[in-house]
mmCIF file of C-alpha atoms in Angstrom:
data_model
loop_
_atom_site.group_PDB
_atom_site.id
_atom_site.type_symbol
_atom_site.label_atom_id
_atom_site.label_comp_id
_atom_site.label_asym_id
_atom_site.label_seq_id
_atom_site.Cartn_x
_atom_site.Cartn_y
_atom_site.Cartn_z
ATOM 1 C CA SER A 1 -0.016 -0.181 0.050
ATOM 2 C CA VAL A 2 3.327 2.288 0.521
ATOM 3 C CA ALA A 3 4.177 1.834 -3.113
ATOM 4 C CA ARG A 4 0.785 2.217 -3.998
ATOM 5 C CA SER A 5 0.451 5.526 -2.251
ATOM 6 C CA ARG A 6 3.923 6.741 -3.498
ATOM 7 C CA SER A 7 2.853 5.865 -6.887
ATOM 8 C CA SER A 8 -0.130 7.600 -6.882
ATOM 9 C CA PHE A 9 1.573 10.778 -5.162
ATOM 10 C CA VAL A 10 4.160 10.821 -8.143
ATOM 11 C CA ILE A 11 1.579 10.584 -11.098
ATOM 12 C CA GLY A 12 -0.480 13.414 -9.467
ATOM 13 C CA LEU A 13 2.625 14.922 -9.140
ATOM 14 C CA LEU A 14 3.443 14.465 -12.987
ATOM 15 C CA ILE A 15 -0.439 15.488 -13.854
ATOM 16 C CA GLY A 16 0.146 18.511 -11.988
ATOM 17 C CA GLY A 17 3.159 19.745 -13.350
ATOM 18 C CA LEU A 18 1.947 18.965 -16.931
ATOM 19 C CA LEU A 19 -1.444 21.164 -15.827
ATOM 20 C CA PHE A 20 1.155 24.280 -14.598
ATOM 21 C CA LEU A 21 3.244 23.921 -17.874
ATOM 22 C CA ALA A 22 0.053 23.809 -19.972
ATOM 23 C CA LEU A 23 -1.536 27.043 -18.674
ATOM 24 C CA HIS A 24 1.748 28.859 -18.324
ATOM 25 C CA MET A 25 4.045 27.633 -21.098
ATOM 26 C CA GLU A 26 1.523 25.916 -23.646
ATOM 27 C CA ASP A 27 3.145 27.292 -27.043
ATOM 28 C CA GLN A 28 6.358 26.343 -26.122
ATOM 29 C CA VAL A 29 5.411 22.436 -24.730
ATOM 30 C CA TYR A 30 2.679 21.532 -26.571
ATOM 31 C CA GLN A 31 4.778 20.318 -29.721
ATOM 32 C CA MET A 32 7.110 18.084 -27.032
ATOM 33 C CA PHE A 33 4.119 15.730 -26.311
ATOM 34 C CA GLY A 34 2.139 15.502 -29.943
ATOM 35 C CA ALA A 35 -0.376 17.868 -28.542
ATOM 36 C CA THR A 36 -2.205 20.613 -30.243
ATOM 37 C CA PRO A 37 -2.012 23.945 -29.518
ATOM 38 C CA GLY A 38 -4.205 26.421 -27.353
ATOM 39 C CA CYS A 39 -7.132 25.025 -25.587
ATOM 40 C CA ASP A 40 -6.685 21.131 -26.226
ATOM 41 C CA THR A 41 -3.228 21.123 -24.870
ATOM 42 C CA VAL A 42 -3.639 18.875 -21.416
ATOM 43 C CA ALA A 43 -5.802 16.815 -22.740
ATOM 44 C CA GLY A 44 -3.323 16.379 -25.965
ATOM 45 C CA MET A 45 -0.573 15.826 -23.661
ATOM 46 C CA LEU A 46 -1.378 13.473 -21.529
ATOM 47 C CA GLY A 47 -2.808 11.385 -24.360
ATOM 48 C CA GLY A 48 0.589 12.015 -26.135
ATOM 49 C CA MET A 49 2.533 10.403 -23.275
ATOM 50 C CA PHE A 50 0.296 7.542 -22.193
ATOM 51 C CA GLY A 51 -0.433 5.897 -26.025
ATOM 52 C CA GLY A 52 -3.039 7.386 -27.640
ATOM 53 C CA LEU A 53 -5.670 7.976 -24.736
ATOM 54 C CA PRO A 54 -9.004 9.855 -25.939
ATOM 55 C CA GLN A 55 -8.842 13.365 -25.092
ATOM 56 C CA ILE A 56 -10.164 14.097 -21.784
ATOM 57 C CA GLU A 57 -14.090 14.583 -21.362
ATOM 58 C CA LEU A 58 -14.587 17.477 -18.650
ATOM 59 C CA SER A 59 -18.939 17.732 -19.091
ATOM 60 C CA VAL A 60 -18.805 21.132 -17.081
ATOM 61 C CA ASP A 61 -21.998 22.086 -19.007
ATOM 62 C CA ASP A 62 -23.695 19.205 -18.848
ATOM 63 C CA ASP A 63 -26.755 20.818 -16.917
ATOM 64 C CA TYR A 64 -26.586 24.470 -18.570
ATOM 65 C CA ILE A 65 -29.966 25.640 -19.795
ATOM 66 C CA PRO A 66 -29.752 28.511 -21.653
ATOM 67 C CA PRO A 67 -31.971 31.183 -19.866
ATOM 68 C CA ALA A 68 -35.294 32.226 -21.319
ATOM 69 C CA VAL A 69 -35.443 29.472 -23.915
ATOM 70 C CA LEU A 70 -36.954 26.773 -21.630
ATOM 71 C CA PRO A 71 -39.578 25.194 -23.995
ATOM 72 C CA TRP A 72 -42.377 24.899 -21.092
ATOM 73 C CA GLU A 73 -42.383 28.435 -20.343
ATOM 74 C CA GLU A 74 -44.413 29.440 -23.617
ATOM 75 C CA GLU A 75 -45.353 33.188 -22.504
ATOM 76 C CA LEU A 76 -41.618 34.275 -23.159
ATOM 77 C CA TYR A 77 -42.031 34.428 -26.766
ATOM 78 C CA ASP A 78 -44.774 37.020 -26.235
ATOM 79 C CA VAL A 79 -42.350 39.358 -24.560
ATOM 80 C CA PRO A 80 -41.598 42.019 -26.313
ATOM 81 C CA SER A 81 -38.022 42.850 -27.646
ATOM 82 C CA PRO A 82 -36.351 46.376 -27.992
ATOM 83 C CA ASP A 83 -37.420 48.364 -31.339
ATOM 84 C CA MET A 84 -34.319 47.277 -33.182
ATOM 85 C CA LYS A 85 -33.367 45.692 -36.222
ATOM 86 C CA VAL A 86 -30.070 43.229 -36.199
ATOM 87 C CA ALA A 87 -29.119 41.888 -39.447
ATOM 88 C CA ILE A 88 -26.585 39.198 -40.831
ATOM 89 C CA CYS A 89 -24.058 39.804 -43.562
ATOM 90 C CA ALA A 90 -22.445 36.429 -44.329
ATOM 91 C CA ILE A 91 -20.675 34.779 -47.373
ATOM 92 C CA ILE A 92 -21.344 31.123 -48.014
ATOM 93 C CA LYS A 93 -20.137 28.601 -49.952
ATOM 94 C CA ASP A 94 -21.585 24.826 -50.607
ATOM 95 C CA SER A 95 -23.505 25.048 -47.605
ATOM 96 C CA GLU A 96 -26.558 23.538 -48.544
ATOM 97 C CA THR A 97 -26.482 20.499 -46.237
ATOM 98 C CA PHE A 98 -26.873 22.927 -43.127
ATOM 99 C CA ILE A 99 -27.714 26.186 -44.477
ATOM 100 C CA ASP A 100 -31.614 25.822 -43.059
ATOM 101 C CA GLU A 101 -30.856 24.989 -39.412
ATOM 102 C CA TRP A 102 -28.792 27.784 -39.356
ATOM 103 C CA ILE A 103 -31.385 29.960 -41.014
ATOM 104 C CA ASP A 104 -33.835 28.902 -38.417
ATOM 105 C CA TYR A 105 -31.596 29.235 -35.383
ATOM 106 C CA ASN A 106 -30.672 32.926 -36.133
ATOM 107 C CA PHE A 107 -34.233 33.932 -36.928
ATOM 108 C CA ALA A 108 -34.707 32.185 -33.746
ATOM 109 C CA VAL A 109 -32.519 34.222 -31.412
ATOM 110 C CA GLY A 110 -33.940 37.492 -32.803
ATOM 111 C CA PHE A 111 -31.655 38.643 -36.140
ATOM 112 C CA HIS A 112 -34.672 40.364 -38.436
ATOM 113 C CA ALA A 113 -33.029 39.939 -41.707
ATOM 114 C CA ILE A 114 -30.007 37.818 -43.182
ATOM 115 C CA TYR A 115 -28.171 38.677 -46.236
ATOM 116 C CA ILE A 116 -26.248 35.876 -47.771
ATOM 117 C CA TYR A 117 -23.329 36.357 -50.749
ATOM 118 C CA ASP A 118 -23.504 33.558 -52.449
ATOM 119 C CA ASN A 119 -19.689 32.404 -53.519
ATOM 120 C CA THR A 120 -20.483 29.829 -55.590
ATOM 121 C CA PRO A 121 -20.087 30.037 -59.685
ATOM 122 C CA ARG A 122 -23.442 29.212 -60.500
ATOM 123 C CA ASN A 123 -25.358 30.927 -57.783
ATOM 124 C CA ASP A 124 -26.715 27.936 -56.340
ATOM 125 C CA PHE A 125 -28.725 29.551 -53.562
ATOM 126 C CA ARG A 126 -30.856 31.678 -55.569
ATOM 127 C CA GLU A 127 -33.910 29.261 -55.679
ATOM 128 C CA TRP A 128 -33.641 28.345 -52.191
ATOM 129 C CA GLY A 129 -33.399 32.067 -50.992
ATOM 130 C CA GLN A 130 -36.527 32.861 -53.066
ATOM 131 C CA LYS A 131 -38.441 29.917 -51.460
ATOM 132 C CA GLN A 132 -37.217 31.843 -48.326
ATOM 133 C CA TYR A 133 -38.336 34.947 -49.426
ATOM 134 C CA GLU A 134 -41.955 33.685 -50.094
ATOM 135 C CA ALA A 135 -42.316 32.030 -47.132
ATOM 136 C CA GLY A 136 -42.132 35.194 -45.353
ATOM 137 C CA ARG A 137 -38.424 35.261 -44.093
ATOM 138 C CA ASN A 138 -36.453 38.728 -44.563
ATOM 139 C CA LEU A 139 -33.537 36.875 -46.329
ATOM 140 C CA GLN A 140 -31.988 37.635 -49.600
ATOM 141 C CA VAL A 141 -29.425 36.142 -51.793
ATOM 142 C CA ILE A 142 -27.024 38.106 -53.553
ATOM 143 C CA HIS A 143 -24.564 36.336 -56.047
ATOM 144 C CA PHE A 144 -20.854 37.077 -55.493
ATOM 145 C CA PRO A 145 -18.758 35.022 -57.832
ATOM 146 C CA GLU A 146 -15.545 36.511 -56.847
ATOM 147 C CA GLU A 147 -12.522 34.473 -57.327
ATOM 148 C CA ASN A 148 -11.002 33.550 -53.642
ATOM 149 C CA ASN A 149 -8.472 34.945 -51.686
ATOM 150 C CA ASN A 150 -7.529 36.135 -48.422
ATOM 151 C CA LEU A 151 -9.393 39.266 -49.739
ATOM 152 C CA THR A 152 -12.908 37.752 -50.556
ATOM 153 C CA GLN A 153 -14.530 37.690 -47.240
ATOM 154 C CA LYS A 154 -13.637 41.118 -46.268
ATOM 155 C CA ASN A 155 -15.058 42.173 -49.947
ATOM 156 C CA ALA A 156 -18.304 40.368 -49.584
ATOM 157 C CA TYR A 157 -18.725 41.984 -46.040
ATOM 158 C CA ASN A 158 -18.159 45.457 -46.972
ATOM 159 C CA GLY A 159 -20.644 45.341 -49.865
ATOM 160 C CA CYS A 160 -23.358 43.610 -47.580
ATOM 161 C CA ALA A 161 -22.872 46.658 -44.842
ATOM 162 C CA HIS A 162 -22.557 49.293 -47.622
ATOM 163 C CA ARG A 163 -26.040 48.224 -49.728
ATOM 164 C CA PHE A 164 -28.127 47.151 -46.460
ATOM 165 C CA LYS A 165 -26.923 49.837 -43.942
ATOM 166 C CA ASN A 166 -30.206 51.703 -44.037
ATOM 167 C CA GLU A 167 -32.087 48.978 -43.567
ATOM 168 C CA SER A 168 -30.651 47.784 -39.921
ATOM 169 C CA ASP A 169 -29.649 49.397 -37.131
ATOM 170 C CA TYR A 170 -27.035 46.818 -36.448
ATOM 171 C CA ILE A 171 -25.053 44.278 -38.588
ATOM 172 C CA ALA A 172 -23.424 41.061 -37.546
ATOM 173 C CA PHE A 173 -20.524 39.772 -39.684
ATOM 174 C CA ILE A 174 -20.437 35.908 -39.208
ATOM 175 C CA ASP A 175 -20.119 32.884 -41.369
ATOM 176 C CA ASP A 176 -22.545 29.758 -42.067
ATOM 177 C CA ASP A 177 -20.793 27.900 -39.282
ATOM 178 C CA GLU A 178 -21.345 30.333 -35.995
ATOM 179 C CA PHE A 179 -24.394 30.242 -34.044
ATOM 180 C CA LEU A 180 -24.935 33.253 -31.132
ATOM 181 C CA VAL A 181 -25.142 31.546 -27.520
ATOM 182 C CA LEU A 182 -26.791 34.365 -25.285
ATOM 183 C CA LYS A 183 -26.567 33.687 -21.543
ATOM 184 C CA LYS A 184 -28.282 36.140 -20.189
ATOM 185 C CA HIS A 185 -30.483 37.816 -22.960
ATOM 186 C CA ARG A 186 -33.584 36.389 -24.649
ATOM 187 C CA ASP A 187 -32.582 37.510 -28.030
ATOM 188 C CA ILE A 188 -30.088 39.950 -29.969
ATOM 189 C CA SER A 189 -31.648 42.954 -29.523
ATOM 190 C CA GLU A 190 -31.672 42.577 -25.696
ATOM 191 C CA LEU A 191 -28.115 41.746 -25.712
ATOM 192 C CA ILE A 192 -27.150 45.003 -27.913
ATOM 193 C CA ALA A 193 -29.680 47.505 -25.776
ATOM 194 C CA GLU A 194 -27.582 46.554 -22.680
ATOM 195 C CA HIS A 195 -23.903 46.369 -24.325
ATOM 196 C CA LEU A 196 -23.691 48.505 -27.430
ATOM 197 C CA PRO A 197 -26.523 51.089 -26.344
ATOM 198 C CA ASP A 198 -24.513 54.300 -27.796
ATOM 199 C CA GLY A 199 -23.265 52.885 -30.889
ATOM 200 C CA GLY A 200 -19.570 51.607 -32.207
ATOM 201 C CA ALA A 201 -18.915 48.163 -32.334
ATOM 202 C CA LEU A 202 -19.093 45.289 -29.829
ATOM 203 C CA THR A 203 -16.741 41.849 -30.115
ATOM 204 C CA ILE A 204 -17.953 38.123 -29.234
ATOM 205 C CA SER A 205 -15.558 35.543 -28.545
ATOM 206 C CA TRP A 206 -15.554 32.297 -30.297
ATOM 207 C CA ARG A 207 -15.623 28.822 -28.893
ATOM 208 C CA ARG A 208 -14.406 26.203 -31.192
ATOM 209 C CA PHE A 209 -16.172 22.763 -31.580
ATOM 210 C CA GLY A 210 -14.620 19.579 -32.449
ATOM 211 C CA SER A 211 -15.524 16.488 -34.553
ATOM 212 C CA SER A 212 -16.815 14.782 -31.299
ATOM 213 C CA ASN A 213 -15.144 11.712 -33.071
ATOM 214 C CA LYS A 214 -17.785 11.857 -35.959
ATOM 215 C CA THR A 215 -16.496 10.554 -39.036
ATOM 216 C CA GLN A 216 -18.757 11.320 -41.938
ATOM 217 C CA TYR A 217 -21.847 13.765 -42.686
ATOM 218 C CA SER A 218 -24.975 12.631 -40.861
ATOM 219 C CA THR A 219 -28.513 14.602 -41.497
ATOM 220 C CA VAL A 220 -28.468 15.267 -37.669
ATOM 221 C CA PRO A 221 -28.480 19.199 -37.216
ATOM 222 C CA THR A 222 -24.917 20.619 -36.642
ATOM 223 C CA THR A 223 -25.816 21.759 -33.256
ATOM 224 C CA ARG A 224 -26.618 18.351 -32.591
ATOM 225 C CA ARG A 225 -24.046 16.205 -34.001
ATOM 226 C CA PHE A 226 -21.228 18.551 -32.400
ATOM 227 C CA MET A 227 -21.372 18.970 -28.556
ATOM 228 C CA TYR A 228 -17.602 18.979 -27.941
ATOM 229 C CA ARG A 229 -15.282 21.950 -27.654
ATOM 230 C CA GLU A 230 -12.151 23.253 -27.052
ATOM 231 C CA LEU A 231 -11.488 23.824 -23.002
ATOM 232 C CA ARG A 232 -10.601 27.150 -23.128
ATOM 233 C CA THR A 233 -12.773 30.099 -25.683
ATOM 234 C CA HIS A 234 -11.105 31.268 -28.134
ATOM 235 C CA ILE A 235 -9.045 34.234 -28.704
ATOM 236 C CA ARG A 236 -10.671 35.224 -32.149
ATOM 237 C CA VAL A 237 -13.651 37.260 -32.226
ATOM 238 C CA LYS A 238 -16.361 38.199 -34.929
ATOM 239 C CA SER A 239 -17.910 41.983 -34.723
ATOM 240 C CA ILE A 240 -21.702 43.371 -34.516
ATOM 241 C CA VAL A 241 -21.449 47.180 -35.586
ATOM 242 C CA LYS A 242 -24.034 49.718 -35.430
ATOM 243 C CA SER A 243 -24.883 50.344 -39.052
ATOM 244 C CA GLU A 244 -24.307 54.604 -39.307
ATOM 245 C CA ASP A 245 -20.867 54.190 -37.350
ATOM 246 C CA PHE A 246 -19.515 51.666 -39.994
ATOM 247 C CA ILE A 247 -16.318 52.719 -42.243
ATOM 248 C CA GLU A 248 -15.185 49.193 -43.271
ATOM 249 C CA MET A 249 -13.672 45.692 -42.398
ATOM 250 C CA GLN A 250 -10.307 46.055 -40.914
ATOM 251 C CA SER A 251 -10.405 41.919 -41.118
ATOM 252 C CA ALA A 252 -12.942 39.283 -41.526
ATOM 253 C CA HIS A 253 -13.008 39.580 -37.785
ATOM 254 C CA SER A 254 -12.969 43.050 -37.027
ATOM 255 C CA VAL A 255 -14.212 46.741 -38.076
ATOM 256 C CA PHE A 256 -13.224 50.590 -38.635
ATOM 257 C CA VAL A 257 -15.537 52.633 -37.019
ATOM 258 C CA LYS A 258 -16.326 56.840 -36.956
ATOM 259 C CA ASN A 259 -17.613 59.019 -34.784
ATOM 260 C CA ASN A 260 -15.271 58.516 -32.399
ATOM 261 C CA LYS A 261 -17.165 55.075 -31.523
ATOM 262 C CA THR A 262 -15.460 52.273 -29.305
ATOM 263 C CA ILE A 263 -15.021 48.809 -30.072
ATOM 264 C CA GLN A 264 -15.570 46.768 -27.019
ATOM 265 C CA ASP A 265 -16.315 43.473 -25.717
ATOM 266 C CA THR A 266 -19.028 42.631 -23.367
ATOM 267 C CA THR A 267 -16.911 43.740 -20.471
ATOM 268 C CA GLY A 268 -17.154 47.248 -21.789
ATOM 269 C CA GLY A 269 -13.080 46.713 -22.693
ATOM 270 C CA GLY A 270 -11.334 44.579 -24.698
ATOM 271 C CA ASP A 271 -7.271 43.499 -25.093
ATOM 272 C CA TYR A 272 -7.060 43.241 -28.889
ATOM 273 C CA ASP A 273 -4.221 42.937 -31.263
ATOM 274 C CA TRP A 274 -3.538 45.118 -33.738
ATOM 275 C CA ASP A 275 -6.044 44.319 -36.408
ATOM 276 C CA GLY A 276 -8.698 43.744 -33.614
ATOM 277 C CA ALA A 277 -9.434 40.308 -34.773
ATOM 278 C CA TYR A 278 -7.962 38.910 -31.455
ATOM 279 C CA ASN A 279 -9.063 39.784 -27.974
ATOM 280 C CA ARG A 280 -7.010 38.110 -24.962
ATOM 281 C CA ASN A 281 -9.492 39.148 -22.449
ATOM 282 C CA ARG A 282 -11.659 36.343 -23.879
ATOM 283 C CA PRO A 283 -14.865 37.039 -22.317
ATOM 284 C CA ASP A 284 -17.741 34.122 -22.361
ATOM 285 C CA ASP A 285 -20.050 34.791 -19.496
ATOM 286 C CA VAL A 286 -22.502 37.094 -21.727
ATOM 287 C CA ALA A 287 -22.319 35.433 -24.927
ATOM 288 C CA VAL A 288 -20.051 33.850 -27.486
ATOM 289 C CA PHE A 289 -19.917 32.322 -31.196
ATOM 290 C CA ASN A 290 -20.000 28.868 -31.122
ATOM 291 C CA HIS A 291 -17.787 27.746 -33.815
ATOM 292 C CA TYR A 292 -17.958 24.477 -35.762
ATOM 293 C CA LYS A 293 -15.307 24.612 -38.054
ATOM 294 C CA PHE A 294 -14.276 20.881 -38.068
ATOM 295 C CA LYS A 295 -17.692 19.112 -38.315
ATOM 296 C CA SER A 296 -16.855 15.259 -39.117
ATOM 297 C CA ASP A 297 -13.632 13.735 -40.567
ATOM 298 C CA LYS A 298 -14.748 13.461 -43.754
ATOM 299 C CA GLU A 299 -16.222 16.628 -43.821
ATOM 300 C CA TRP A 300 -12.832 18.650 -42.809
ATOM 301 C CA TRP A 301 -10.927 16.942 -45.421
ATOM 302 C CA TYR A 302 -13.476 17.846 -48.141
ATOM 303 C CA LYS A 303 -13.611 21.766 -47.115
ATOM 304 C CA GLU A 304 -9.935 21.791 -46.699
ATOM 305 C CA CYS A 305 -8.375 19.546 -49.169
ATOM 306 C CA VAL A 306 -11.191 19.304 -52.348
ATOM 307 C CA ARG A 307 -13.709 22.319 -52.116
ATOM 308 C CA GLN A 308 -11.476 24.664 -50.492
ATOM 309 C CA THR A 309 -12.894 28.118 -48.255
ATOM 310 C CA VAL A 310 -13.787 31.504 -49.692
ATOM 311 C CA LEU A 311 -10.033 32.191 -48.740
ATOM 312 C CA GLY A 312 -8.660 30.400 -51.506
ATOM 313 C CA ALA A 313 -5.906 27.806 -52.151
ATOM 314 C CA GLY A 314 -3.594 30.019 -50.632
ATOM 315 C CA MET A 315 -5.164 29.717 -47.284
ATOM 316 C CA SER A 316 -6.852 26.616 -47.171
ATOM 317 C CA TRP A 317 -3.990 24.227 -47.947
ATOM 318 C CA GLN A 318 -3.053 24.907 -44.571
ATOM 319 C CA GLY A 319 -5.518 22.916 -42.723
ATOM 320 C CA CYS A 320 -5.295 20.100 -45.676
ATOM 321 C CA GLY A 321 -3.891 17.020 -44.248
ATOM 322 C CA GLU A 322 -4.432 18.399 -40.469
ATOM 323 C CA PRO A 323 -6.693 15.729 -38.410
ATOM 324 C CA PRO A 324 -9.628 17.794 -36.967
ATOM 325 C CA LYS A 325 -9.766 18.784 -33.285
ATOM 326 C CA VAL A 326 -12.163 16.408 -31.407
ATOM 327 C CA GLY A 327 -13.333 18.576 -28.264
ATOM 328 C CA VAL A 328 -12.804 17.942 -24.713
ATOM 329 C CA THR A 329 -15.602 20.012 -23.157
ATOM 330 C CA TYR A 330 -19.374 18.684 -23.151
ATOM 331 C CA ASP A 331 -21.404 21.949 -24.040
ATOM 332 C CA ASP A 332 -25.155 21.339 -25.479
ATOM 333 C CA ALA A 333 -26.032 25.419 -25.189
ATOM 334 C CA ALA A 334 -26.802 25.630 -28.946
ATOM 335 C CA TRP A 335 -29.182 22.671 -29.267
ATOM 336 C CA LYS A 336 -30.905 23.686 -26.181
ATOM 337 C CA ILE A 337 -31.745 26.896 -27.860
ATOM 338 C CA LEU A 338 -32.436 25.540 -31.260
ATOM 339 C CA ARG A 339 -34.970 22.771 -29.902
ATOM 340 C CA ALA A 340 -36.684 25.156 -27.658
ATOM 341 C CA ARG A 341 -36.919 28.050 -30.273
ATOM 342 C CA VAL A 342 -37.795 25.684 -33.228
ATOM 343 C CA PRO A 343 -39.701 23.033 -31.822
ATOM 344 C CA LYS A 344 -39.645 20.665 -35.147
ATOM 345 C CA TYR A 345 -35.608 19.672 -34.409
ATOM 346 C CA ARG A 346 -36.560 17.882 -30.878
ATOM 347 C CA VAL A 347 -37.324 14.817 -32.934
ATOM 348 C CA PHE A 348 -33.586 14.469 -33.206
ATOM 349 C CA ASP A 349 -33.492 13.617 -29.306
ATOM 350 C CA GLU A 350 -35.226 10.750 -29.918
ATOM 351 C CA TRP A 351 -32.459 8.646 -31.665
ATOM 352 C CA HIS A 352 -28.784 8.487 -31.436
ATOM 353 C CA ASP A 353 -26.675 9.677 -34.124
ATOM 354 C CA ARG A 354 -23.980 7.164 -34.890
ATOM 355 C CA SER A 355 -21.673 8.829 -37.914
#
């Protein structure tokens, strides 16, 4: 028993040391153990050391229920929202398999309009967009077949903001794999009314979700399929700007604003890098953007190696051959919002996704 106690002490000391290194020297040590950088460092190091162990599951959000979206409290849907119009500008490419869920989700959290710049060469989303419009949704599809490079996304965002700025009070620049999770507000208007009442721009941090060990595509909604994310909130942000204060995009993640307005996060501050795309503060207690970057193994391969992103071959190749992250922390907040606000999705809880 003495030997066993000593072994337990040594193992505990070793793991404690690894945790310290991961938190304070993660960029220097992750390569030593075959780990992935950033939020997966601890799990990756342990897996690399002990022979390919699966990434650690830290189910810190198992019982999390977003406020004011409980499906049995129907009266919440009748509470009036602030008189504010918040739109989305997005550029998409070959997103047919999951675009309906993304549209349903964003209208369900209070966006009043969605403007989609279709980057496919054949304007693939024209008929789909027309059907959405005829169904009463405030959605427009604009064909944008610009050749893919590192300016394509910025050009689409700039064009969208200037074209539709008089039809919206605020504009959010997000992608079709990003879902806004509100933790203290019923909808996007309430968030802005509290955190950006005087204009300027508000940044919201990413939470990146991994493959959740899914190997191939299935027809289950994205927010249901992928419920494991990185342990730590990501440093990268996306922006929401008051339309009249918008000048142009500084990057695909940040904006320039006029009238001496501020750019801030939900704390009222922010520790940004030179182009505003990173916020070292990483606040996540009010709102985050769930970023489903990787999806399943085969979807990630197709996106990076075959189809390539709107950034073009010069950027997409960086992910080609890199295995998708799996995710370490269970987080089903976005799925709970979707199934509560859009009841037709609840059927997907009735069977297990084995993809």
